[in-house]
C-alpha positions as a Markdown table, in Angstrom:
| # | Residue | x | y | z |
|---|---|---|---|---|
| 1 | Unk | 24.6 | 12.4 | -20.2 |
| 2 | Unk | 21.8 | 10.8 | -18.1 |
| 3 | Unk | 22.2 | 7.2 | -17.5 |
| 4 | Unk | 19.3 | 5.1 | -19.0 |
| 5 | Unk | 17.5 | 2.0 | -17.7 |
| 6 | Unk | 15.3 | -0.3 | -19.8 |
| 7 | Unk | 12.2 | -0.8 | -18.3 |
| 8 | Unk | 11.7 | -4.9 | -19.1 |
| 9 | Unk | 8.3 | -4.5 | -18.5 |
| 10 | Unk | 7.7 | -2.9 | -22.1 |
| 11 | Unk | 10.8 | -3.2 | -23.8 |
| 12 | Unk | 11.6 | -6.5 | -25.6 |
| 13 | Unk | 8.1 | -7.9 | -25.6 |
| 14 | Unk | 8.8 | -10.5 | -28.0 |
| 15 | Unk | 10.6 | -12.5 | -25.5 |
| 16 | Unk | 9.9 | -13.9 | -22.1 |
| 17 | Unk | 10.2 | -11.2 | -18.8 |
| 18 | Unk | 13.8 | -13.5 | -18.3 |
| 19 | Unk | 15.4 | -13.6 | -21.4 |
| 20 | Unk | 14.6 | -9.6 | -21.6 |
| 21 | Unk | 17.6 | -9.3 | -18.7 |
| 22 | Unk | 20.5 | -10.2 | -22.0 |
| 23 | Unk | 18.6 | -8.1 | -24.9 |
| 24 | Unk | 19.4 | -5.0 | -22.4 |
| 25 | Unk | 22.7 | -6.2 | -21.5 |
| 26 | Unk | 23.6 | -6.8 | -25.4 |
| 27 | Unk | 22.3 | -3.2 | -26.0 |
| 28 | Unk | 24.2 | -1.3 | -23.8 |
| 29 | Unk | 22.0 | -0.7 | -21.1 |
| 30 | Unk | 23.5 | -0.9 | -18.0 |
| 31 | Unk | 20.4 | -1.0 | -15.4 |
| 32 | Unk | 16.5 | -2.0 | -15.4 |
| 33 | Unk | 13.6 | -1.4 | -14.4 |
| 34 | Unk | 10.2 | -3.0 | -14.8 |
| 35 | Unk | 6.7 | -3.3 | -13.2 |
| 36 | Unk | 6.8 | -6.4 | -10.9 |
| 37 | Unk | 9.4 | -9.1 | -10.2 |
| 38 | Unk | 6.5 | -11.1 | -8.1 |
| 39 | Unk | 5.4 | -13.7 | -10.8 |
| 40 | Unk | 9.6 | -15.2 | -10.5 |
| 41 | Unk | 11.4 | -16.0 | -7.2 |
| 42 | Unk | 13.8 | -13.0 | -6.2 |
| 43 | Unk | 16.5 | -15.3 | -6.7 |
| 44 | Unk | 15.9 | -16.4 | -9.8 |
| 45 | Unk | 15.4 | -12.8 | -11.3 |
| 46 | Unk | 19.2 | -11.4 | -9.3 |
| 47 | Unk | 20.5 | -15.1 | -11.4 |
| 48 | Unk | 19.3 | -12.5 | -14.9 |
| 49 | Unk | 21.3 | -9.6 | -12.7 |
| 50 | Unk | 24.6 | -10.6 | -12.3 |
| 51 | Unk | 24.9 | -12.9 | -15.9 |
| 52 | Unk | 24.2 | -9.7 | -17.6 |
| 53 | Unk | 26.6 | -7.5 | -15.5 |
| 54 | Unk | 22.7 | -5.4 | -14.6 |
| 55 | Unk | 22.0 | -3.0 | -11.8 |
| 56 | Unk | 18.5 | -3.4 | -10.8 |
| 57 | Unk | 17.1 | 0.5 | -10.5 |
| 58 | Unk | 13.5 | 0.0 | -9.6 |
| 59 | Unk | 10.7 | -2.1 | -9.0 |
| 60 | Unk | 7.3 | -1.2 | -8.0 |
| 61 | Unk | 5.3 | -2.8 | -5.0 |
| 62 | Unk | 2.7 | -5.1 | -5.7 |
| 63 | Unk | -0.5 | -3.2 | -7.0 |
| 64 | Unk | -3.0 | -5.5 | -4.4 |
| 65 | Unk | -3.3 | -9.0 | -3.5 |
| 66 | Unk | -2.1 | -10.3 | 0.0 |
| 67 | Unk | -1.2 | -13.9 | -1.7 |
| 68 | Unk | 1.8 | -15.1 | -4.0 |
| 69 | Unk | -1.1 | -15.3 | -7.1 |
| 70 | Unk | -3.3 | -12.5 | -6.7 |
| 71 | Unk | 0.2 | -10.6 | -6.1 |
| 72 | Unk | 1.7 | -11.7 | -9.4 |
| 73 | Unk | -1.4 | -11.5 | -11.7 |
| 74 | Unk | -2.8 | -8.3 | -10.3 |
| 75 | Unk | -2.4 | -5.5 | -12.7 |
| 76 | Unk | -3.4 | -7.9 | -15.7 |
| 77 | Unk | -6.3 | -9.9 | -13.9 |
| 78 | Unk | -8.1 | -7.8 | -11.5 |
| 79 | Unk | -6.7 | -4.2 | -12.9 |
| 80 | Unk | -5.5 | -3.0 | -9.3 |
| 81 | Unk | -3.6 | -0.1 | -9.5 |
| 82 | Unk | -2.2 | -0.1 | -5.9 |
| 83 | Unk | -3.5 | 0.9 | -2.5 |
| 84 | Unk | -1.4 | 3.5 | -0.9 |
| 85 | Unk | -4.3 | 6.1 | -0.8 |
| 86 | Unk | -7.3 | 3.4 | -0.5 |
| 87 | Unk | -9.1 | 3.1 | 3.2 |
| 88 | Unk | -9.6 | -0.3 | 4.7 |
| 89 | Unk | -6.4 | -1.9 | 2.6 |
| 90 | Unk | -3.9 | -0.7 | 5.0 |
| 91 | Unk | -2.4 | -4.2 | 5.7 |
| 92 | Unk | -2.8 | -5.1 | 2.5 |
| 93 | Unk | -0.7 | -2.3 | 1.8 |
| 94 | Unk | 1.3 | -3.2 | 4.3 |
| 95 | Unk | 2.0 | -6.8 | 3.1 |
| 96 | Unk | 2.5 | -5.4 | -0.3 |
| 97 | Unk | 5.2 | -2.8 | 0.9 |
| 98 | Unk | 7.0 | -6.0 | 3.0 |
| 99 | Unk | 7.1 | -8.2 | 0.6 |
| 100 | Unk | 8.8 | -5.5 | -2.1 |
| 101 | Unk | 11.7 | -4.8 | 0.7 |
| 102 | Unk | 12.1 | -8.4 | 0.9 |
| 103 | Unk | 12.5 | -8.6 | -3.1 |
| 104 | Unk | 14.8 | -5.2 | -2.8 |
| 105 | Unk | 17.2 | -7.0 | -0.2 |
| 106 | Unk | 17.9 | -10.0 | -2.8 |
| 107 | Unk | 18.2 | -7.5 | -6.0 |
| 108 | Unk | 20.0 | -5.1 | -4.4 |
| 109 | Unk | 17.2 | -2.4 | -5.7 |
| 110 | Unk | 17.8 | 0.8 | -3.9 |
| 111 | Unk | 14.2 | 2.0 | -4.7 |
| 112 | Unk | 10.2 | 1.0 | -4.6 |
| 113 | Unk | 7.6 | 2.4 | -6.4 |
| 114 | Unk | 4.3 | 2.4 | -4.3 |
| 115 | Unk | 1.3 | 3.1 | -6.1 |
| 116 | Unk | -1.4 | 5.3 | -4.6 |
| 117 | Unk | -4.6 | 3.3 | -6.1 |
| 118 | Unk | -7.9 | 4.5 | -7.9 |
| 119 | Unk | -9.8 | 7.2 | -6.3 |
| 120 | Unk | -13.5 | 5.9 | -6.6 |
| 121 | Unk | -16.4 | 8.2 | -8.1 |
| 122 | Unk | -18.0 | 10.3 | -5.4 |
| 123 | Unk | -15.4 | 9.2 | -2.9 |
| 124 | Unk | -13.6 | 11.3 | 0.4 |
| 125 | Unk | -10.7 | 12.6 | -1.4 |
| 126 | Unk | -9.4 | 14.3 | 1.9 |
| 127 | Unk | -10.1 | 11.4 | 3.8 |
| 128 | Unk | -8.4 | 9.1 | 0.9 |
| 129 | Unk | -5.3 | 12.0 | 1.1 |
| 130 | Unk | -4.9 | 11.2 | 5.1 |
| 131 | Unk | -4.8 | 7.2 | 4.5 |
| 132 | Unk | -2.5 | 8.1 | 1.6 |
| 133 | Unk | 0.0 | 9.9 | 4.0 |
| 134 | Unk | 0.0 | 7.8 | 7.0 |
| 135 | Unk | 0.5 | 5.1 | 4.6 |
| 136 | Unk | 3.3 | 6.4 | 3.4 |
| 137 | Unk | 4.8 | 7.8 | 6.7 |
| 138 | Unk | 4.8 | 4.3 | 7.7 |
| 139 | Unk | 6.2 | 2.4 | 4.5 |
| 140 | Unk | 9.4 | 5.4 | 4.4 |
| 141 | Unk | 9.9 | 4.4 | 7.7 |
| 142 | Unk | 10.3 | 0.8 | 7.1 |
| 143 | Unk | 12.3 | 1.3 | 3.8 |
| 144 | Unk | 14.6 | 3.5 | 6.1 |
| 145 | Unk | 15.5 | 0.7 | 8.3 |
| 146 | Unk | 15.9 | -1.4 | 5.2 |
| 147 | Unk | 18.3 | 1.8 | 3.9 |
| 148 | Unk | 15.7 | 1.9 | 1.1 |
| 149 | Unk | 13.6 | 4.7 | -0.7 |
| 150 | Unk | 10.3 | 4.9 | -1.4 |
| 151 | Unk | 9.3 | 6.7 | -4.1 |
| 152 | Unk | 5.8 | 7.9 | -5.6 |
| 153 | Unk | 4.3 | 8.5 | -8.9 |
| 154 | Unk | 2.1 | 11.3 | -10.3 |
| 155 | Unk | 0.0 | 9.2 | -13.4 |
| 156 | Unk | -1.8 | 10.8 | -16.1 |
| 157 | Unk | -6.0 | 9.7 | -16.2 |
| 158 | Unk | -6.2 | 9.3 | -19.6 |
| 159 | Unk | -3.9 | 6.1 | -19.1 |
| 160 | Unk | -5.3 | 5.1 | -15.6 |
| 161 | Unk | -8.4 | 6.7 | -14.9 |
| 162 | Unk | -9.2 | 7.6 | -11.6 |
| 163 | Unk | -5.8 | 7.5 | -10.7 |
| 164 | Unk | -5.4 | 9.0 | -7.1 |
| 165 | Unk | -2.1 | 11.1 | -7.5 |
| 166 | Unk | -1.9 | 13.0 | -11.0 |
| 167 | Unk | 0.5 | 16.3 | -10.2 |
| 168 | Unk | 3.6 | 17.2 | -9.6 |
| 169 | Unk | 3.3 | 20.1 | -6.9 |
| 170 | Unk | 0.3 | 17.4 | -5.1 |
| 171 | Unk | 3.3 | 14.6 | -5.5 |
| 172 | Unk | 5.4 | 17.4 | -3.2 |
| 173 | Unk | 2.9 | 18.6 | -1.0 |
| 174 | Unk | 2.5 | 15.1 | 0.3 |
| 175 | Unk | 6.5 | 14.3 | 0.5 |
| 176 | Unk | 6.4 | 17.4 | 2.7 |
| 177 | Unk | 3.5 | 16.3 | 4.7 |
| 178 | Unk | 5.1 | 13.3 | 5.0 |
| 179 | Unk | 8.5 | 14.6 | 6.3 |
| 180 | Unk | 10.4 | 11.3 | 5.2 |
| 181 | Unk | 13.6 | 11.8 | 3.6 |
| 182 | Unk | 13.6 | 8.6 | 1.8 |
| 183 | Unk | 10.6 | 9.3 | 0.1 |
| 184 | Unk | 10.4 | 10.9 | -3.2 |
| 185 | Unk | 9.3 | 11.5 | -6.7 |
| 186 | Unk | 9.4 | 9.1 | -9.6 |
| 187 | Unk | 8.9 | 12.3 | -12.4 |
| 188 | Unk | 8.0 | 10.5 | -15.3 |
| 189 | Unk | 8.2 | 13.1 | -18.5 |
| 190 | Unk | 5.6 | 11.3 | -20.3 |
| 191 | Unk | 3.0 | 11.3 | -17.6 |
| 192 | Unk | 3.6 | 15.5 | -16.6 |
| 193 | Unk | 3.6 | 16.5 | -20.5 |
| 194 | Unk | 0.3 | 15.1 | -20.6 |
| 195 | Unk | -1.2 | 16.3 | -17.5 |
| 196 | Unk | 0.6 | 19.5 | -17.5 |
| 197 | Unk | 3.3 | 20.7 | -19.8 |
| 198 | Unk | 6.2 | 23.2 | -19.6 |
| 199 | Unk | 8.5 | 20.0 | -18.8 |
| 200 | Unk | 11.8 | 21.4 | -19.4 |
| 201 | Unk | 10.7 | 24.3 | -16.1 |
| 202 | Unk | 8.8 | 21.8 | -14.1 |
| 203 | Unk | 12.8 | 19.5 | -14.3 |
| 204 | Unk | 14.2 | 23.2 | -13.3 |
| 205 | Unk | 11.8 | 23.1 | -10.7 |
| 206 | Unk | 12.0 | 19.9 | -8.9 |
| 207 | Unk | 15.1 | 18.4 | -9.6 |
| 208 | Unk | 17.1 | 21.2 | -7.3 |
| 209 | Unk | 15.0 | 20.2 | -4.3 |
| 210 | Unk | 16.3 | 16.8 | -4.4 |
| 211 | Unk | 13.1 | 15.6 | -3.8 |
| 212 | Unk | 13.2 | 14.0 | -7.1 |
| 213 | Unk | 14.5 | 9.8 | -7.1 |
| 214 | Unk | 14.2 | 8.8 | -10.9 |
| 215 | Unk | 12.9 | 9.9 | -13.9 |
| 216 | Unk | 11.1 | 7.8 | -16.9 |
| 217 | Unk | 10.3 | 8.9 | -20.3 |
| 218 | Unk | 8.6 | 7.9 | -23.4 |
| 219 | Unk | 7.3 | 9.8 | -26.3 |
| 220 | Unk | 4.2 | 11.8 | -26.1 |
| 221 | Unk | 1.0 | 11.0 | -27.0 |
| 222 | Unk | 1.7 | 7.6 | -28.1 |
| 223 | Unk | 4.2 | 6.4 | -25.4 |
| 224 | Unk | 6.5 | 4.7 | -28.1 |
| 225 | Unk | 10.6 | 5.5 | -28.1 |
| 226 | Unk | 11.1 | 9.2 | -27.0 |
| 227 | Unk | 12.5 | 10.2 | -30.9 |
| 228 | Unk | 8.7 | 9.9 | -31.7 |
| 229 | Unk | 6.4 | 12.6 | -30.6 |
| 230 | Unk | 5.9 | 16.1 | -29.3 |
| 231 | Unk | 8.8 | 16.1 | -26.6 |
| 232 | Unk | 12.4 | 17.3 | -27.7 |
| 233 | Unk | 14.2 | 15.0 | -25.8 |
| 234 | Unk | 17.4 | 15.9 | -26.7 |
| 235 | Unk | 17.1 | 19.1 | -25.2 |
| 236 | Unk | 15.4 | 17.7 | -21.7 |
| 237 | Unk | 18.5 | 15.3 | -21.9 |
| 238 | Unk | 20.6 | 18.9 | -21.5 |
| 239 | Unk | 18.3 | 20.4 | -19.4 |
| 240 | Unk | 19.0 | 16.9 | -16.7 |
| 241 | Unk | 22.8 | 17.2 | -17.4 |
| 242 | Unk | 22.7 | 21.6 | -16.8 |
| 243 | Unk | 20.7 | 20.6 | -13.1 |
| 244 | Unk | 23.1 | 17.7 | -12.2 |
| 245 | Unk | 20.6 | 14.9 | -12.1 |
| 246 | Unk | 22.8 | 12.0 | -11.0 |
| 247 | Unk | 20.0 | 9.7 | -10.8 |
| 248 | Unk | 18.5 | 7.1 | -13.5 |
| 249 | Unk | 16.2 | 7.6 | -16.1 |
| 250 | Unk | 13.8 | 5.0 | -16.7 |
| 251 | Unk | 12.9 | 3.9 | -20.1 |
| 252 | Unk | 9.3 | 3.2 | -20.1 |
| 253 | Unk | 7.7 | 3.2 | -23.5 |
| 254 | Unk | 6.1 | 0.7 | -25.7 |
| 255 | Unk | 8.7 | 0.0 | -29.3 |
| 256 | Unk | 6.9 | 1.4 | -32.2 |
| 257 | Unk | 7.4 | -1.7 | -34.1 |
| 258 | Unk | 6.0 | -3.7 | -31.5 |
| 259 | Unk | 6.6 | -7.6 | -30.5 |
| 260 | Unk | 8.4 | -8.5 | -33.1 |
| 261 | Unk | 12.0 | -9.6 | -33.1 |
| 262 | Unk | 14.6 | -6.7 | -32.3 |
| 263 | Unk | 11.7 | -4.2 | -32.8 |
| 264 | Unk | 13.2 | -3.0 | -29.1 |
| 265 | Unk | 16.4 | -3.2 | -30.6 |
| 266 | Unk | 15.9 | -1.3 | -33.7 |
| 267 | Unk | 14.2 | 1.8 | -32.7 |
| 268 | Unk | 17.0 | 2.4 | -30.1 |
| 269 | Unk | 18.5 | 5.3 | -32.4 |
| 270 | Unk | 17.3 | 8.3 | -30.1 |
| 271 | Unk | 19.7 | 6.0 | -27.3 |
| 272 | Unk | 23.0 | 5.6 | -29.5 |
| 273 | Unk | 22.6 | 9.4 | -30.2 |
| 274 | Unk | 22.4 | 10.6 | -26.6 |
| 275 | Unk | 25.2 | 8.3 | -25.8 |
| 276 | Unk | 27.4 | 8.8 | -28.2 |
| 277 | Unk | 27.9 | 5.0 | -29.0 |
């Protein structure tokens, strides 16, 4: 059976990002995830870690800012989506990508999420794809020396509009471009059933090459727990098993009941099924 991580960014959003570390624990989850760590001090967030008995799976880098507040506040505030693919934000980039290996080293994370940005209207796509790679060549190469991976997203527009990387085979073609063998995939189910489809052959697909560094899910169309929706998840749970995926999968959807106390909790059904527990 796969091995689930809560994503504390959207689970348990009743309580404050710290106390969200024990609601997982007291679950059963065994690993997180989330957005950003940069609003706490790395320290204080590995404290959450190890008095939960977590493993920390995945964090992403910071989506812009080159200081401690824009850093923390920028996906709310200014609605950056990263710079990876973005000319003229390379150290920015850069600072962004630092920073997150820094945070990795005190959480033990073995992985970073680095977000390729919004692709303006009427911009250079090519020449946005060339700052995209080099960007990358360049972070892989750093996370290497850090014995980290880097890992990158395809992210459906309805949800982020203008989003630079949206497909699966693009997501590939620039890993091979980039030649880096810690870079790779974050396949998130929810994202590629809405942007393309035929999930359970695109997993058959990809997860072979082992190009593929986590999976995420959620139900489809409304992102809430994956019991709810169009997907059958307990069949793409098979599918994972059948190919060997040894990796984690990433539980990033929004509870149905919504902020309300165990409302996370509660609608964790689909979970005790899959596990058995």
């Amino acid at each position: 059976m796969p091995r689930f991580a809560a994503n504390l960014s959207m689970l348990y959003p009743e309580l404050p990002f710290l106390d969200r570390f024990a609601a997982a624990a007291r679950d059963g989850f065994k690993a997180v995830e989330y957005l950003f760590p940069y609003a706490f001090p790395a320290e204080q967030v590995r404290e959450q870690l190890q008095a939960n008995g977590l493993q920390q799976v995945l964090f992403n880098a910071p989506p812009g800012g080159t200081d401690a507040a824009s850093i923390a506040h920028a996906w709310d505030v200014a609605g950056m989506r990263g710079t990876a693919s973005l000319p003229g934000r390379e150290e920015e980039f850069r600072t962004g990508v630092q920073l997150a290996l820094q945070y990795a080293a005190v959480l033990d994370c073995p992985r970073i999420h680095l977000m390729a940005g919004l692709l303006p209207a009427g911009a250079d796509r090519a020449a946005h794809r060339q700052v995209y790679v080099d960007n990358l060549r360049w972070a892989a190469a750093q996370a290497a020396e850090a014995g980290r991976d880097v890992l990158i997203e395809p992210i459906n527009t309805r949800d982020i509009p203008g989003f630079f990387l949206n497909r699966q085979d693009d997501a590939h073609a620039v890993i091979a471009e980039v030649g880096a063998t810690n870079l790779k995939v974050q396949m998130d189910l929810y994202h590629l059933q809405i942007v393309e489809g035929d999930v359970a052959m695109k997993l058959r697909q990809y997860l072979p090459t082992g190009r593929v560094g986590h999976l995420q899910i959620a139900g489809v169309p409304q992102r809430h727990e994956p019991d709810l929706g169009e997907l059958n998840f307990p069949y793409l749970f098979s599918v994972i098993d059948e190919l060997g995926f040894d990796g984690w999968v990433g539980c990033e959807y929004r509870p149905a009941r919504g902020p309300v106390p165990n409302g996370t909790s509660d609608g964790l059904g689909w979970l005790r099924q899959a596990t058995g527990t």
